[in-house]
Short mmCIF file of C-alpha atoms in Angstrom, two decimals:
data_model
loop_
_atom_site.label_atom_id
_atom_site.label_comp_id
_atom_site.label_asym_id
_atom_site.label_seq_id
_atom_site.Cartn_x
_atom_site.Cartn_y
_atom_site.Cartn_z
CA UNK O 1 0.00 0.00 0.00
CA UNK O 2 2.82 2.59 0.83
CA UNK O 3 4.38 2.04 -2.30
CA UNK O 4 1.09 2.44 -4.41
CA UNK O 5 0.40 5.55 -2.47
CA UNK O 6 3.96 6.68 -3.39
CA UNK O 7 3.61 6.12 -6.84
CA UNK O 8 0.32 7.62 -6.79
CA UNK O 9 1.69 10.97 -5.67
CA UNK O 10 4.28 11.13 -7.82
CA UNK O 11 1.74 10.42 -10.75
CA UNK O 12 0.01 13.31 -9.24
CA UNK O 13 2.72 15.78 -8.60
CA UNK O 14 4.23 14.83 -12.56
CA UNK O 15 0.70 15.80 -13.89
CA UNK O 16 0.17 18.85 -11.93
CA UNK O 17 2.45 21.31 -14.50
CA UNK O 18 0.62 20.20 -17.36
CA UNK O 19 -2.98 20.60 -15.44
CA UNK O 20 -3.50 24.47 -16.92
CA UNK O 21 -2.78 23.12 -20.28
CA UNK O 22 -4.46 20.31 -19.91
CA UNK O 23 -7.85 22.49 -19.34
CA UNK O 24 -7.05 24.44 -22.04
CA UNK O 25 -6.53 21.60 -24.71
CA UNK O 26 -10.01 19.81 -23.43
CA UNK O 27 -11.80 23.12 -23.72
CA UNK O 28 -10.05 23.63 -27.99
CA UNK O 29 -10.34 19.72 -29.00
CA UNK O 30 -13.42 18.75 -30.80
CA UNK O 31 -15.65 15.29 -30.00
CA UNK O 32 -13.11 12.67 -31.16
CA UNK O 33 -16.01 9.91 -32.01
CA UNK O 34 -17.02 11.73 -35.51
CA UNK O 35 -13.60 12.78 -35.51
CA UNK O 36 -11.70 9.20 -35.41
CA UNK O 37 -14.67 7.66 -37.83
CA UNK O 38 -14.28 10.03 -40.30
CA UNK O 39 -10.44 9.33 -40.35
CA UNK O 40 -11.09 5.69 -40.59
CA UNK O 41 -13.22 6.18 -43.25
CA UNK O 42 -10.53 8.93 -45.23
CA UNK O 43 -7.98 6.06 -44.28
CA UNK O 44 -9.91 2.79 -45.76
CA UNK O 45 -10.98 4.57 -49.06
CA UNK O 46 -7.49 5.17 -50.23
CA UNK O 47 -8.48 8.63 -50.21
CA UNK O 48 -4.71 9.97 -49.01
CA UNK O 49 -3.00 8.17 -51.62
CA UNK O 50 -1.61 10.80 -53.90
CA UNK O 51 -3.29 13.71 -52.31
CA UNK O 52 -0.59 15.87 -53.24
CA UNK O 53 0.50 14.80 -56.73
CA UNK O 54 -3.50 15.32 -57.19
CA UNK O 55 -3.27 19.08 -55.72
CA UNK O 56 -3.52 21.57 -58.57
CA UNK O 57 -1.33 25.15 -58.09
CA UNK O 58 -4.21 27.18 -57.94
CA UNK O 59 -6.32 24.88 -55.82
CA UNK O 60 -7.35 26.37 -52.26
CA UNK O 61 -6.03 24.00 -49.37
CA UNK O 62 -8.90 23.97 -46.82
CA UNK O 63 -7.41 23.11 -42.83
CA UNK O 64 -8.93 20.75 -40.68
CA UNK O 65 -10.55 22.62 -37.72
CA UNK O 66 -8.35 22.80 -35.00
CA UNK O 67 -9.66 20.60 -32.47
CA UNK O 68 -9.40 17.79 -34.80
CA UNK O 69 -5.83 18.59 -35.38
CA UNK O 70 -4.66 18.69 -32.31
CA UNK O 71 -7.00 15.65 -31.26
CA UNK O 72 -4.40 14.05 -33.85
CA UNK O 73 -1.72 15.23 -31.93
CA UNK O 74 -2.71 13.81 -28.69
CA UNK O 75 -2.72 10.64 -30.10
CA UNK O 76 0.97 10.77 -31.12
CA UNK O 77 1.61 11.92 -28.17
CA UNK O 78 0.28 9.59 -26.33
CA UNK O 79 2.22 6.83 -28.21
CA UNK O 80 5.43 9.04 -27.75
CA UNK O 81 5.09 8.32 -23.48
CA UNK O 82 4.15 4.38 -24.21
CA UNK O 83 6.92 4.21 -26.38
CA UNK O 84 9.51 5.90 -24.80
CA UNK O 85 8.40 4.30 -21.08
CA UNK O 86 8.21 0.85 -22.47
CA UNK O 87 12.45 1.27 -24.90
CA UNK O 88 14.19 3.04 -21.83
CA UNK O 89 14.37 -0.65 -20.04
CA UNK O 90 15.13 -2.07 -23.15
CA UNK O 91 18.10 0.11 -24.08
CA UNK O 92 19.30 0.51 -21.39
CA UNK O 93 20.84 -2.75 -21.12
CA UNK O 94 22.73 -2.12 -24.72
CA UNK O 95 24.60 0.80 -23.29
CA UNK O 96 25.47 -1.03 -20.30
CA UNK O 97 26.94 -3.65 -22.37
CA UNK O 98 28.48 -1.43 -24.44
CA UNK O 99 30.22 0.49 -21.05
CA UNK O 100 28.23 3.77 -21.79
CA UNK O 101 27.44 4.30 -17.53
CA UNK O 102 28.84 5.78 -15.04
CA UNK O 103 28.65 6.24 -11.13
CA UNK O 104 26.03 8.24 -9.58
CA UNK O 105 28.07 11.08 -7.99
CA UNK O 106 25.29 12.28 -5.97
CA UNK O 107 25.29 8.82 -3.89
CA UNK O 108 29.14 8.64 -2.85
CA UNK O 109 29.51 7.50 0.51
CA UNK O 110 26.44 5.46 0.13
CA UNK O 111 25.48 1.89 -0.52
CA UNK O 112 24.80 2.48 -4.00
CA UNK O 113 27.63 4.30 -5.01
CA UNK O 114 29.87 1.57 -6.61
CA UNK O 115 26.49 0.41 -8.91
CA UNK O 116 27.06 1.34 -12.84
CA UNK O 117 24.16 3.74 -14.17
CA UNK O 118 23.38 3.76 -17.96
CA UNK O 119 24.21 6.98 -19.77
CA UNK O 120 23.26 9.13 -23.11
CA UNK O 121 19.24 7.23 -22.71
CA UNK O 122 17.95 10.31 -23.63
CA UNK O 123 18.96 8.94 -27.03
CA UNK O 124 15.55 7.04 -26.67
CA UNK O 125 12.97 9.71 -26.22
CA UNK O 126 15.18 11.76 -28.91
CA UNK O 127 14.20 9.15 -31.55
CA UNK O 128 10.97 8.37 -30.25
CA UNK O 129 9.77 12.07 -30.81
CA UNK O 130 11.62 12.09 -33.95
CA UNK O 131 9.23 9.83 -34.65
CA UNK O 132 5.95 11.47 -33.74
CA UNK O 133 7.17 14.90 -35.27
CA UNK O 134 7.18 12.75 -38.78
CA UNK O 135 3.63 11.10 -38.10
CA UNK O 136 2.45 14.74 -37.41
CA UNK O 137 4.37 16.52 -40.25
CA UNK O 138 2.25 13.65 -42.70
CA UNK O 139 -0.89 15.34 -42.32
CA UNK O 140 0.29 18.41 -41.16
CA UNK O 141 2.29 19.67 -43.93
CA UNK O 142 -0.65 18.70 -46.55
CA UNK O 143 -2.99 20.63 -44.48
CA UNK O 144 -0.30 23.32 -44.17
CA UNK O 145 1.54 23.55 -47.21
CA UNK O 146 3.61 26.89 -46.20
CA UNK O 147 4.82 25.62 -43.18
CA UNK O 148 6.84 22.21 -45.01
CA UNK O 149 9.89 24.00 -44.96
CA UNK O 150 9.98 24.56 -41.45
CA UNK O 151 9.06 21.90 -40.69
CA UNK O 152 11.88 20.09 -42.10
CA UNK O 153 13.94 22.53 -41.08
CA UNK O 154 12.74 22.01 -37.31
CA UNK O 155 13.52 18.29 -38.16
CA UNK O 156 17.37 18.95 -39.42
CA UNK O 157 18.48 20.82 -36.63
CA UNK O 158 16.59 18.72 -33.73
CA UNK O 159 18.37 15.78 -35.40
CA UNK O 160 21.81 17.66 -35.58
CA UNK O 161 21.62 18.28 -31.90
CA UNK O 162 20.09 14.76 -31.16
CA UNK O 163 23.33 13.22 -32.56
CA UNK O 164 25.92 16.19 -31.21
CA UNK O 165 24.51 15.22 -27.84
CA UNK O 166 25.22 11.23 -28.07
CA UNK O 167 28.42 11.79 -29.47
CA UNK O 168 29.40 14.15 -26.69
CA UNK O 169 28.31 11.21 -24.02
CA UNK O 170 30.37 9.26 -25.94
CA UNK O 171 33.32 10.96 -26.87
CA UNK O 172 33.12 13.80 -24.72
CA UNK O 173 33.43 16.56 -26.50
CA UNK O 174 35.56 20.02 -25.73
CA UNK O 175 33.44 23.14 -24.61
CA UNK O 176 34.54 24.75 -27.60
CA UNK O 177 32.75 22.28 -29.71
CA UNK O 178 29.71 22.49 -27.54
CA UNK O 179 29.80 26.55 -28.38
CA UNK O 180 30.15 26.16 -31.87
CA UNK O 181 28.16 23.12 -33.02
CA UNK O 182 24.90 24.35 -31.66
CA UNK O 183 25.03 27.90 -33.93
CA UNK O 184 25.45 25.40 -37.14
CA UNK O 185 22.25 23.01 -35.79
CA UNK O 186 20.94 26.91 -36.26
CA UNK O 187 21.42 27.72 -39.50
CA UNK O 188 18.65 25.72 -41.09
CA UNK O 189 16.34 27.30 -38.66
CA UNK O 190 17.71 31.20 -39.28
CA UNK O 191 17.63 30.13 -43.49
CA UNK O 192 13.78 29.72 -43.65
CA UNK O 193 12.67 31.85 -41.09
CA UNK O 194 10.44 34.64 -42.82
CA UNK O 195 9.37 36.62 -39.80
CA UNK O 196 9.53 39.74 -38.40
CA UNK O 197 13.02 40.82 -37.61
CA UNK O 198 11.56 43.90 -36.14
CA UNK O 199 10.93 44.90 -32.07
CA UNK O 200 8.48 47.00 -30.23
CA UNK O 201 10.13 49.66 -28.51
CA UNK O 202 8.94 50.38 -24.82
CA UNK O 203 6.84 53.40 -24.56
CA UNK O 204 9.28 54.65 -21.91
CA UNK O 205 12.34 54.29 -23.95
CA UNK O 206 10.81 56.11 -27.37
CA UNK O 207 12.06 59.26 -25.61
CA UNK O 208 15.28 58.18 -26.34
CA UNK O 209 14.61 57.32 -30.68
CA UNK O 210 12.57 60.39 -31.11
CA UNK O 211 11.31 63.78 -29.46
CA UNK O 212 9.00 66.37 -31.41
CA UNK O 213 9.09 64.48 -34.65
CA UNK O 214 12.81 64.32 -34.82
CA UNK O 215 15.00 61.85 -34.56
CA UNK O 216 17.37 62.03 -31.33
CA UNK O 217 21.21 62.22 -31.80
CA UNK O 218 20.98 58.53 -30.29
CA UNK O 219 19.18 57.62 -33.09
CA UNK O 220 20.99 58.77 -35.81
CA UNK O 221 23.71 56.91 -34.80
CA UNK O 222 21.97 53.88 -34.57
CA UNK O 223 20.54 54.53 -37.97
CA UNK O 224 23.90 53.08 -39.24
CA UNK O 225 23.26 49.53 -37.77
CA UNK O 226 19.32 49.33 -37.82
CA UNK O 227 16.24 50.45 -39.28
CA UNK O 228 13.77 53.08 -37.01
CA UNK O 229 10.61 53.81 -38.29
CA UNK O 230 9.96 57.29 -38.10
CA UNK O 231 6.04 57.27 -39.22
CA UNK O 232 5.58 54.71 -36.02
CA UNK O 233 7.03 57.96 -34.08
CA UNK O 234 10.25 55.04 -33.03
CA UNK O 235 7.72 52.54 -31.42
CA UNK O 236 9.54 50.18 -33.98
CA UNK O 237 12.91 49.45 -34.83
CA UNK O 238 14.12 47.05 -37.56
CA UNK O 239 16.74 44.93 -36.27
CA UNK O 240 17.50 43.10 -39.34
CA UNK O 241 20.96 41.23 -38.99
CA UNK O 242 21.06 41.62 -35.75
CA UNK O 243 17.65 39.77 -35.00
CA UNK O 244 18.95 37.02 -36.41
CA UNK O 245 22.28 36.66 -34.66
CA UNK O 246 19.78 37.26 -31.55
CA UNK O 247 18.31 33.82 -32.41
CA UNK O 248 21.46 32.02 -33.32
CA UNK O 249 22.65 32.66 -29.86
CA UNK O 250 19.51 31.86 -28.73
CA UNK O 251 19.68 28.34 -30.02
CA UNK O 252 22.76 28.04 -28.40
CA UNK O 253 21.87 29.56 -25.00
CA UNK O 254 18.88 26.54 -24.75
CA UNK O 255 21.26 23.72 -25.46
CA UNK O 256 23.90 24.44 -22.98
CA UNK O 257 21.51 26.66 -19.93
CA UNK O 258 19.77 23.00 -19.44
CA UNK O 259 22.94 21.64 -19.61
CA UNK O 260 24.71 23.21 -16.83
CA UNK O 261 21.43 23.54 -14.66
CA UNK O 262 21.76 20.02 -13.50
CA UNK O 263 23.64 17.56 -11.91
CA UNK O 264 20.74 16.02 -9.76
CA UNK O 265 18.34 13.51 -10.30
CA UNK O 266 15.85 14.32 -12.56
CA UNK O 267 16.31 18.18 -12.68
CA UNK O 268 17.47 18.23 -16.34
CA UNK O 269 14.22 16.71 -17.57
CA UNK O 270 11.75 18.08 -15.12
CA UNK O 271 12.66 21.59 -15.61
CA UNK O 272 12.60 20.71 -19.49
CA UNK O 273 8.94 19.13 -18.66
CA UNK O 274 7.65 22.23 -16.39
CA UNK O 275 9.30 24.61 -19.21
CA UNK O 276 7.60 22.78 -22.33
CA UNK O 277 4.35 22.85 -20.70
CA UNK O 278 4.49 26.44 -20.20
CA UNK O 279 5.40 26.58 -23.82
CA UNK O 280 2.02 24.72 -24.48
CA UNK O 281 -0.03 26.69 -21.88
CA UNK O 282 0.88 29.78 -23.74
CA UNK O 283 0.43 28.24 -27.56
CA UNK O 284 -3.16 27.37 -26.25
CA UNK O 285 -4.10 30.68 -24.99
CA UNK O 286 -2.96 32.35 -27.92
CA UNK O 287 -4.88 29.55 -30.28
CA UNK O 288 -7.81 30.40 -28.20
CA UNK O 289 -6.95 34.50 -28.76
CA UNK O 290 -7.19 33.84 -32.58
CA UNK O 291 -3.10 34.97 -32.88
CA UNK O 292 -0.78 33.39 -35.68
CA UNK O 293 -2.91 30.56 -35.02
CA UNK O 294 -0.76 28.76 -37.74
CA UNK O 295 2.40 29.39 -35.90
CA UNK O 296 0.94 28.46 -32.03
CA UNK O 297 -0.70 25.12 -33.87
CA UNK O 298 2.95 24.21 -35.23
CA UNK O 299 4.78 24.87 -32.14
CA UNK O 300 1.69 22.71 -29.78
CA UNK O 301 2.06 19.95 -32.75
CA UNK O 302 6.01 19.92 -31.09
CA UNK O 303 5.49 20.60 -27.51
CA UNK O 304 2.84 18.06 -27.23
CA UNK O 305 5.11 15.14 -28.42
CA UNK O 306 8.05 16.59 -26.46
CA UNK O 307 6.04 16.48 -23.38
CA UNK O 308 5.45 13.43 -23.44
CA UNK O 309 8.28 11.57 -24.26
CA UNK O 310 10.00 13.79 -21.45
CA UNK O 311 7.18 12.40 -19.36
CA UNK O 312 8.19 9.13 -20.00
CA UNK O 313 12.33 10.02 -19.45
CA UNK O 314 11.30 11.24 -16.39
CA UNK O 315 9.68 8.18 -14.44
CA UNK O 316 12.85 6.74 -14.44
CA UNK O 317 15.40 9.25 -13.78
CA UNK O 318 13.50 10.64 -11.39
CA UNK O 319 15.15 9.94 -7.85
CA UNK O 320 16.36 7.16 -7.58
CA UNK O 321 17.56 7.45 -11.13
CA UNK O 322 18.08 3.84 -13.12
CA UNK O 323 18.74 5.89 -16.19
CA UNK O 324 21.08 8.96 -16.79
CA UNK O 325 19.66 11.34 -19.60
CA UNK O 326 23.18 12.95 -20.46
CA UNK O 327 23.75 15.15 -22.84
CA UNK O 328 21.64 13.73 -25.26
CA UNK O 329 18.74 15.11 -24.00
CA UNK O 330 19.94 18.31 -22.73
CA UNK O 331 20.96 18.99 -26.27
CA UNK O 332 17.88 17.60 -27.59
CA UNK O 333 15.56 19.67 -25.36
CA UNK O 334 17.59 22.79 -25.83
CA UNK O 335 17.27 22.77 -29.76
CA UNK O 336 13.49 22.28 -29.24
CA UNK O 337 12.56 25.26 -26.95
CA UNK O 338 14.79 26.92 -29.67
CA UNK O 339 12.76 25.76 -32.77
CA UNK O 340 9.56 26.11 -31.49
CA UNK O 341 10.58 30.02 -30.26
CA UNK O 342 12.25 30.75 -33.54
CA UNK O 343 9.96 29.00 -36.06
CA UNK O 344 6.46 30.16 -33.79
CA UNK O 345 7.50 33.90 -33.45
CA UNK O 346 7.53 33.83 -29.95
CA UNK O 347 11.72 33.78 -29.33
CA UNK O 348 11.17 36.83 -26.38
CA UNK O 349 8.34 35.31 -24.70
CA UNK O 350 10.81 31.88 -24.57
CA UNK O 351 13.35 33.57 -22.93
CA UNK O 352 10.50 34.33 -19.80
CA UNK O 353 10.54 30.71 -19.23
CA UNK O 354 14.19 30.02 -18.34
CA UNK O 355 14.51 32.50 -15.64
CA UNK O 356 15.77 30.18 -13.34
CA UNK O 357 18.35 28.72 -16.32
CA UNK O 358 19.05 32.40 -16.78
CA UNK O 359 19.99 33.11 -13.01
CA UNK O 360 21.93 30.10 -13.05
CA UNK O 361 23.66 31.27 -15.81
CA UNK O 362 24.19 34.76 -14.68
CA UNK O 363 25.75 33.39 -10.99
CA UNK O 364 28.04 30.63 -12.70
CA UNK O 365 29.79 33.36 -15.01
CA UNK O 366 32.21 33.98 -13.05
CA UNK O 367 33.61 29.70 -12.88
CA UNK O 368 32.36 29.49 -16.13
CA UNK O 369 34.77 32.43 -17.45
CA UNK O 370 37.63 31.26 -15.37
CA UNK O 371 37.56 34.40 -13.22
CA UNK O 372 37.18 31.69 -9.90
CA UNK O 373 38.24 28.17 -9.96
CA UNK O 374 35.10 26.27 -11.70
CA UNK O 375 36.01 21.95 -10.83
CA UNK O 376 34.85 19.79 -13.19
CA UNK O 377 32.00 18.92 -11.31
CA UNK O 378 29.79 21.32 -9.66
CA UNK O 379 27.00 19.44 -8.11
CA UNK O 380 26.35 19.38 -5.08
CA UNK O 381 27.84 16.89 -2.45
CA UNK O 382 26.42 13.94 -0.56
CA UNK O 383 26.60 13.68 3.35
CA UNK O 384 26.90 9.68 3.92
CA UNK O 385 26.04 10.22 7.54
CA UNK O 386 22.28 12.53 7.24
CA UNK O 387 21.63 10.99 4.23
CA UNK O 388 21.06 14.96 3.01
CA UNK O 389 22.34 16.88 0.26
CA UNK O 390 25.28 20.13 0.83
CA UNK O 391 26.87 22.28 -1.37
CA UNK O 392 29.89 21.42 -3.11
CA UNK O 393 33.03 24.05 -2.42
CA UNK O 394 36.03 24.38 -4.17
CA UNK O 395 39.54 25.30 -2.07
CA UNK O 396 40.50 29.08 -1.63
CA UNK O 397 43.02 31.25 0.95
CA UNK O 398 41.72 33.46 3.53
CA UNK O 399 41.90 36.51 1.69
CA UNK O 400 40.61 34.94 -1.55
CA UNK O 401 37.22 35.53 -3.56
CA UNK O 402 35.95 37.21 -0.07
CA UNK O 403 32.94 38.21 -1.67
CA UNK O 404 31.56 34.85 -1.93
CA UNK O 405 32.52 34.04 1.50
CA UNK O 406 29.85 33.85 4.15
CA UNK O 407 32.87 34.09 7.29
CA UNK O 408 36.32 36.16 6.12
CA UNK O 409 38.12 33.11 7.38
CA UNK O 410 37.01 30.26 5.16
CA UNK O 411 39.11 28.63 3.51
CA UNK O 412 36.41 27.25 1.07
CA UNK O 413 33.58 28.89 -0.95
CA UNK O 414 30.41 27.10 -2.80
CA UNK O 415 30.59 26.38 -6.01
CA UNK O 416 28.16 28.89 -7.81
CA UNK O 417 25.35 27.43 -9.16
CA UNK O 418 21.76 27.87 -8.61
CA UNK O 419 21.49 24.28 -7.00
CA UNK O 420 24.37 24.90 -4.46
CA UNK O 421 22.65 28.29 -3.80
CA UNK O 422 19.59 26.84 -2.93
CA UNK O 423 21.16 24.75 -0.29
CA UNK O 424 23.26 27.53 1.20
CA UNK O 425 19.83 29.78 1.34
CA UNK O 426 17.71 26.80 2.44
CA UNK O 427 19.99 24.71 4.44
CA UNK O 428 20.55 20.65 3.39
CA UNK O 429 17.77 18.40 2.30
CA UNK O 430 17.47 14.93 0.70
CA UNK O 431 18.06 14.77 -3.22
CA UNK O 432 14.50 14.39 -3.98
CA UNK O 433 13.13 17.27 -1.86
CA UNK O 434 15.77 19.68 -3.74
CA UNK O 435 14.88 18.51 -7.16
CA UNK O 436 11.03 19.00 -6.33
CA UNK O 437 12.56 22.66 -4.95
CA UNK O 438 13.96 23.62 -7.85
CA UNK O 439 11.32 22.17 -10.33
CA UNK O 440 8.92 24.44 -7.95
CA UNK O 441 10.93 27.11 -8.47
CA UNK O 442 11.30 26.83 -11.84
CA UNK O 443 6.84 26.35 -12.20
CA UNK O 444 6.60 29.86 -9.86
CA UNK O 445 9.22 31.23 -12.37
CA UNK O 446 7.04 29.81 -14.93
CA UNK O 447 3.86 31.50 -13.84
CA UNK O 448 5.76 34.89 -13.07
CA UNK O 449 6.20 34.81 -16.91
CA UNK O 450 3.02 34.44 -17.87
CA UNK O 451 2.34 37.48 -15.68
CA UNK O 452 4.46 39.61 -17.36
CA UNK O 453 3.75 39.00 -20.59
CA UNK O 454 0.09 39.39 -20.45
CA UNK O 455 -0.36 41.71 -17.82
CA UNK O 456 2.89 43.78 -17.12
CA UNK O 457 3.78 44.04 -21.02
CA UNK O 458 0.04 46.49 -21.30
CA UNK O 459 2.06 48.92 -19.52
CA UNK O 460 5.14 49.37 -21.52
CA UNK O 461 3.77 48.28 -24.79
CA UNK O 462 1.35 49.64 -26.92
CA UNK O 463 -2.10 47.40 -27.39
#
């Protein structure tokens, strides 16, 4: 009974971050009985054979409605958690065999310490949602015909990272590699986008472009490198270039802020998971809104199979972990937040979700650019005799790096991440209680987001 109850409320407390899109999607889908029969009977008249050799130039395509599309999507989805649930077992017997594991570094001093974890399984829900992006792109792409080459596109580069991220767990890649590679995984991505490269200025900052009609000395010089429209009285400026080397770096700020926000039992997926439902929540709302419906539908068609083949990565590295997700899926997960922000207009609004990834990012700069000793491992260390969770501290003299120091006399400071933060703010705790913490943190984070952008953006932007 205690273990049913435990699995119970972890079934619970997995489902509760997709519960506001969840209400959402039931509210837009359509009554799947008609739905699934008239599919069955499109299906069994051999209808779909050579729909589009049939297609004429000049014919008009008409869309399904979208309930019934994304009633489609549901159902991939839901094959994308069965699937990847049911292969991680499987698999994850080949890479022990083949020596891809490693020790759980979390657990030294315990009795588990010595036992060999399989690595890079995020390999599996990688090629099980490359999978259910292709059985969506079949009759999404003939129902969208414009979209095909992002679509493909979106493909390319998930697939790019997909396989930089096993070969890193293999091979181990330099950081320079790990820079670079992600901005090429880009390039397809940048290459067909045909969006707005173009920004809304803040009302508070138009003072700055233009006063009286005239454009400000400021402006002038910034004529040189961008576009400001002077009949929008500098409530727009065209980045052009710029914009787009915004969302190159963008692509490879996702792969490697999951990356090095981790180093605990299922944080690297959860936070992926609590971040891609956000991603749906707000997809749905602006469906529901009537905006860029096309581009909103494209990126839920994603986030819908990436949910739940995260879902299914997640029951088993959650803590305990059987599986490590490595690389592979920080990679993988990165590239998608990036393609579904890029190719669905919405590349700002991403960046709301990965506060937390942000902060992190923003407090490890200083290991990360060599300016204090950054070990190889950051995470934080495991206290055999409470069983609880510290942070991990890297050597120093007294009258070193005294502005991390909580006493002048330490001769140690905490490694500077987010996680080890959290444990110097909140005291030690158990693994499991700091992932659930942080995943908190990052759903509060979450929610903050949603507040600015549809509440405190009406005061600095124009409606």
């Amino acid at each position: 009974m205690p273990a049913i109850t435990t699995k119970t409320r972890g079934a619970a407390l997995a489902f509760l971050p997709f519960l506001p899109a969840g209400f959402l999607l039931a509210d837009l889908l359509d009554n799947p009985i008609p739905i699934v029969h008239k599919w069955c009977s499109f299906v069994l008249s051999g209808g779909w054979v050579g729909i589009s050799l049939e297609r004429t130039a000049g014919e008009k395509i008409h869309s399904p409605p979208v309930g019934s599309q994304l009633l489609a999507y549901v159902i991939v989805a839901a094959f994308g958690y069965f699937a990847t649930n049911s292969l991680v077992p499987k698999i994850k017997a080949y890479t022990l065999r083949k020596g891809i594991c490693g020790k759980d570094l979390g657990k030294k001093g315990s009795s588990i310490a010595d036992k060999d974890i399989p690595e890079a399984l995020g390999i599996v829900p990688g090629a099980t949602f490359l999978v259910c992006l292709i059985l969506c792109l079949v009759g999404y792409a003939t129902s969208h015909p414009t979209k095909l080459l992002d679509c493909n596109s979106a493909l390319l580069s998930i697939c790019f990272m997909l396989f930089l991220g096993f070969t890193d767990d293999v091979l181990d890649w330099p950081w320079r590699y790990k820079l670079f590679l992600p901005s090429v995984a880009s390039l397809p991505l940048l290459c067909c986008y045909n969006g707005s490269t173009s920004i809304v200025v803040p009302i508070q900052m138009r003072q700055f472009l233009m006063r009286d009609g005239e454009l400000t000395a400021f402006a002038e010089v910034a004529q040189n490198f961008m576009i400001i429209d002077e009949n929008a009285g500098g409530s727009i400026v065209n980045l052009g270039l710029f914009y787009l080397i915004y969302m190159g770096l963008l692509a490879v700020f996702c792969t490697n802020a999951i990356n090095i926000y981790a180093g605990i039992n299922g944080l690297e997926v959860g936070q992926s998971y609590v971040m891609g439902c956000a991603v749906l929540l707000h997809n749905f709302i602006e469906i529901r809104m009537g905006n860029a419906r096309e581009n909103h539908l494209f990126s839920a068609m994603i986030m819908l199979s990436f949910i739940s083949v995260s879902l299914g990565l997640l029951k088993h590295n959650w803590y305990p972990a059987s599986v490590f997700v490595g690389d592979t899926y920080c990679y993988f997960a990165g590239m998608t937040f990036a393609v579904v922000g890029i190719l669905g207009h919405f590349s700002k609004t991403l960046l709301l979700f990965f506060i937390p990834q942000i902060i992190n990012f923003l407090w490890s700069a200083p290991q990360l650019f060599r300016l204090v000793p950054c070990p190889r491992h950051r995470l934080p260390k495991f206290n055999s005799e409470t069983g609880l969770m510290e942070p991990s501290t890297f050597p120093c003299k007294k009258d070193q790096y005294r502005w991390l120091k909580r006493r002048p006399d330490d001769t140690e400071v905490a490694n500077m991440t987010v996680i080890n933060l959290c444990l110097q703010i909140l005291g030690p705790m158990s693994e499991r209680t700091l992932c659930i913490v942080l995943l908190g943190f990052q759903a509060i984070s979450c929610s903050f987001s949603f507040l600015l952008r549809y509440k405190f953006a009406q005061l600095i932007f124009d409606e």
